[in-house]
CSV table of C-alpha atoms in Angstrom, one decimal:
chain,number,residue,atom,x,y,z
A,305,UNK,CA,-87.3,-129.8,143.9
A,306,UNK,CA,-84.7,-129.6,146.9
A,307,UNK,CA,-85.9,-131.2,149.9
A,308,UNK,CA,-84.6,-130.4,153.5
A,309,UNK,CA,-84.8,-133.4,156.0
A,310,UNK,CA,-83.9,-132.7,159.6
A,311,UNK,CA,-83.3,-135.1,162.3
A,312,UNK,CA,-81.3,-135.4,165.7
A,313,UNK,CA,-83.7,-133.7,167.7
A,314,UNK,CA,-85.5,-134.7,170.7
A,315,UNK,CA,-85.1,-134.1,175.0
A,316,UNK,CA,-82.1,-133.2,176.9
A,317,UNK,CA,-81.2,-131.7,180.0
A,318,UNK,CA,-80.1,-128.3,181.1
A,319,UNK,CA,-75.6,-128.6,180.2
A,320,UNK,CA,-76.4,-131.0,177.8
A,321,UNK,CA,-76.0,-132.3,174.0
A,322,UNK,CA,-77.6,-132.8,170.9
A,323,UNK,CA,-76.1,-132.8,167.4
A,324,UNK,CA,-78.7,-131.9,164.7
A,325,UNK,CA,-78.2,-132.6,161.2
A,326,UNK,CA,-80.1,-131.9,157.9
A,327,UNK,CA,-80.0,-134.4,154.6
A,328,UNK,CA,-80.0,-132.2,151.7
A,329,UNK,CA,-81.6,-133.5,148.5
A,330,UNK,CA,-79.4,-131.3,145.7
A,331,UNK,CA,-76.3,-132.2,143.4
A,332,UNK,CA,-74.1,-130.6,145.5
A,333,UNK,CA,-74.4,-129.3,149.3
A,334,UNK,CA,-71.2,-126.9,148.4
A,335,UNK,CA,-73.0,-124.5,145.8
A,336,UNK,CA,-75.5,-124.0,149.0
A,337,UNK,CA,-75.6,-121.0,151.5
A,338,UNK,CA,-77.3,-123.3,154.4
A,339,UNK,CA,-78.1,-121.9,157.9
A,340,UNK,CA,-80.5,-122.9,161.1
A,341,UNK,CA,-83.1,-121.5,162.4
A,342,UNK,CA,-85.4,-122.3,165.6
A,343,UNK,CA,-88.8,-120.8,166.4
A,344,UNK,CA,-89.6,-121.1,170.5
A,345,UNK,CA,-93.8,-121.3,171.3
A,346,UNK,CA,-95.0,-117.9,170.8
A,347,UNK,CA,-91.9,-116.2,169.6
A,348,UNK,CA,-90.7,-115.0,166.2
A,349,UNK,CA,-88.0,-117.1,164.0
A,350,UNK,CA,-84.9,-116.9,164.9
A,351,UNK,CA,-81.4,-117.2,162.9
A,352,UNK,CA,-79.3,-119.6,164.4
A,353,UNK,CA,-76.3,-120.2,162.0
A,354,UNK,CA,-75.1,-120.1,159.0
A,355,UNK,CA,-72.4,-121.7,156.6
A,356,UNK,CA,-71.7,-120.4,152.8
A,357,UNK,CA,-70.3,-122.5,149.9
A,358,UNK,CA,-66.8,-122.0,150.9
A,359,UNK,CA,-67.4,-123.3,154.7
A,360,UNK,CA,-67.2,-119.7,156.6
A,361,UNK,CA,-69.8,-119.6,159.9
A,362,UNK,CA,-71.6,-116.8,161.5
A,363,UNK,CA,-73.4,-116.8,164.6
A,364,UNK,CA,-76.7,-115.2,166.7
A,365,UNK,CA,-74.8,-114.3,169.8
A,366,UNK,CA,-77.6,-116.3,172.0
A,367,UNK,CA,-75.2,-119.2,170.6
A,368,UNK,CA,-72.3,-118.3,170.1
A,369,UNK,CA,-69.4,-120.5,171.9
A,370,UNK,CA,-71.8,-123.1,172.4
A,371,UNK,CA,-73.1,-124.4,169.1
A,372,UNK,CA,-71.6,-124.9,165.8
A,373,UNK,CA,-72.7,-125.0,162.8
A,374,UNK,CA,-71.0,-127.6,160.1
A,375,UNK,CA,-71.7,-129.7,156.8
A,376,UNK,CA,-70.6,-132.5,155.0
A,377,UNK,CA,-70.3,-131.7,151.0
A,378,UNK,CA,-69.7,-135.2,150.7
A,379,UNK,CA,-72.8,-136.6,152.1
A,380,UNK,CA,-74.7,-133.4,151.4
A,381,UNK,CA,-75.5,-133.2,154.8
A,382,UNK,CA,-76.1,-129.8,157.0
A,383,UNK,CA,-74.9,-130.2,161.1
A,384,UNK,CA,-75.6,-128.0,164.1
A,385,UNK,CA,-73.8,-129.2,167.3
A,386,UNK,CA,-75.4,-127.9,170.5
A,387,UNK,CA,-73.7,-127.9,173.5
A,388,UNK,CA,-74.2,-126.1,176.9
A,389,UNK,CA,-77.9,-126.7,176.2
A,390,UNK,CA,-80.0,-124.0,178.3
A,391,UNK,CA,-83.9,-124.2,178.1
A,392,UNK,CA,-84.1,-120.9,176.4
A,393,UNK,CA,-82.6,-123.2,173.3
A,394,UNK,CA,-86.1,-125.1,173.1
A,395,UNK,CA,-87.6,-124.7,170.0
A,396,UNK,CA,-88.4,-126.0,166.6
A,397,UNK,CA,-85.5,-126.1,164.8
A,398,UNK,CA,-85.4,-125.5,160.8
A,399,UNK,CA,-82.8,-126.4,158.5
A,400,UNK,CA,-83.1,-123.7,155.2
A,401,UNK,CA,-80.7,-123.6,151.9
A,402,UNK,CA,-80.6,-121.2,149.0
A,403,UNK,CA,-78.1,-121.3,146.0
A,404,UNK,CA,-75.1,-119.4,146.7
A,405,UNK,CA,-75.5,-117.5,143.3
A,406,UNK,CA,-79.0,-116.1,144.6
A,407,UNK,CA,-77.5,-114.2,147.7
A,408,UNK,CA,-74.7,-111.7,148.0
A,409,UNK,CA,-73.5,-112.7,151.3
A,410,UNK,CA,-74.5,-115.7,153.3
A,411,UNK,CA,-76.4,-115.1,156.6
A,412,UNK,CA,-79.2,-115.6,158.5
A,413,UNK,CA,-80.2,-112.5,156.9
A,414,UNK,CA,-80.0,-113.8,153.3
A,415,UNK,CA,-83.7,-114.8,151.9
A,416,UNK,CA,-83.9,-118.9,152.0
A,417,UNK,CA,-85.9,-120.6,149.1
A,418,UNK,CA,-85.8,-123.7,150.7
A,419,UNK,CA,-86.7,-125.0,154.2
A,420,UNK,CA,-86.9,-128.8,155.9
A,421,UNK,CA,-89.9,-129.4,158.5
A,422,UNK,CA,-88.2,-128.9,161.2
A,423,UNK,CA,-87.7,-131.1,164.3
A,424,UNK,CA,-88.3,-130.1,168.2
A,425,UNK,CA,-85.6,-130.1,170.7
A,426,UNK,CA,-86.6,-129.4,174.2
A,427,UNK,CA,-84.2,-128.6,177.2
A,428,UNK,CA,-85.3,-129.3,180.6
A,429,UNK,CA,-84.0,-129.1,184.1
């Protein structure tokens, strides 16, 4: 059973910081296509970023510039650094994985198996 564990999250101020990260529990982080996504209050879920096996990124274009999305195979470990915070960027944030074999092309379109609980980041002026 893979589990998802995300962490980082919390309060910052409009123009500010936060560095997410996600602690996957598999053999190896690598043969993963891993994204983020973030649901707002009373909006739909919403593709953040993604990264395949081989480390290439794609973006929403609500993000793009200001967050990237990174991982460490070593430390099976997921990241999403946030800058340039803006309160539309409050949300539950979701870390998701699927094996890399299971999905043509990585994305926030691909069909995640696996999903963490997610973890609440709110921006604030």
């Amino acid at each position: 059973q893979v589990r998802l564990v995300e962490s980082g999250g919390g309060s910052v101020e409009v123009g500010g910081s936060l560095r997410l990260s996600c602690a996957a529990s598999v053999y190896r982080i690598s043969s993963y296509c891993m994204a983020w996504f973030r649901q707002a209050p009373g909006k739909e879920r919403e593709g953040v970023a993604a990264i395949d096996s081989g480390g290439r990124t794609s973006y929403a274009d609500s993000v793009k510039g200001r967050f990237t999305i990174s991982k460490d195979n070593a430390k099976n470990t997921l990241f999403l650094q946030m800058n340039s915070l803006k309160s539309e960027d409050t949300a539950m944030y979701y870390c998701a994985a699927v094996p890399s074999l299971w999905v043509g092309y990585c994305s926030v379109l691909s069909q995640f198996e696996y999903w963490g609980q997610g973890i609440l980041v709110t921006v604030s002026s």
